[in-house]
Amino acid sequence: MPITTANDIVTEITASYKGIDQTTALNYLAMVVAALCMDHPLVQSEFSLRLTEDVREYDLGSGAPWYQLGSTSTANSATIARIDTAHYLPSSGSYKELQVTSTDELDNRFPNWRYHGSGAPSHVYATTDNVGNVVIGFYPTPDTNTNPANGSGFPRVDIRARVKYGDTFTGTTPIPKAITDFDVLKHGVLYRIYQRENNGESGLHYQNYIAARGRLFKELQMRFKTNAPTTTTFNRKPRVT
């Protein structure tokens, strides 16, 4: 039987570790999938962010100010796991890539940056607010409202990000197609459960998980690697000296 869904992975997990219930296996499986989506480009999406003058940080969530790329249709940015690239678009046909950074790096490079004047952003970061919500922020703080006030207006920020694979990974949800070897999911769950049940010891499951992650990383590298140029039309005549 092919292993293609979350249920199939759970069956493998419960068969490999007797006594573990399906609910526990599913909870850990969701954790493993979320971690893999953050560390590897398994699932990606693009968003446009509507900017508000003198507003530095924007909550992740469903609806405005988040839109499908260049569109007036709102999007759910709560699925963002990691920013890959971001571009500031001051007008049609004009753009500038933003440097993805952190608040710690901004503190080191631009002391008191939170009190600097607003302007065209050059950096983008992710952090948390005072209640623990994830926010996306900019330095400098944007100084202009997006017009029209949606994902097709200017200025705006277009973001390409790694996203979580849905809110949950359960039932007949298919395994992300970028994963061709389910061992990375099975052993990722097994080593976590083994640690819980054996006073922090992970046994061979952790080593198996690391090996499977290495194979996944290598496969993704090879799959997305730039193709070498064709040599069929190269001049093969010997050099004349």
mmCIF file of C-alpha atoms in Angstrom, residues 20 77 116 121-123 140 158 160 186 207:
data_model
loop_
_atom_site.group_PDB
_atom_site.id
_atom_site.type_symbol
_atom_site.label_atom_id
_atom_site.label_comp_id
_atom_site.label_asym_id
_atom_site.label_seq_id
_atom_site.Cartn_x
_atom_site.Cartn_y
_atom_site.Cartn_z
ATOM 1 C CA ILE A 20 1.462 5.033 21.348
ATOM 2 C CA SER A 77 -0.614 35.301 6.334
ATOM 3 C CA HIS A 116 14.517 56.917 13.767
ATOM 4 C CA PRO A 121 11.990 50.465 4.172
ATOM 5 C CA SER A 122 15.335 48.734 3.632
ATOM 6 C CA HIS A 123 15.006 45.878 6.157
ATOM 7 C CA PRO A 140 12.777 52.381 8.481
ATOM 8 C CA ASP A 158 5.699 41.703 -1.748
ATOM 9 C CA ARG A 160 7.782 35.239 -0.645
ATOM 10 C CA LYS A 186 8.219 8.827 10.776
ATOM 11 C CA GLN A 207 20.132 9.536 14.138
#
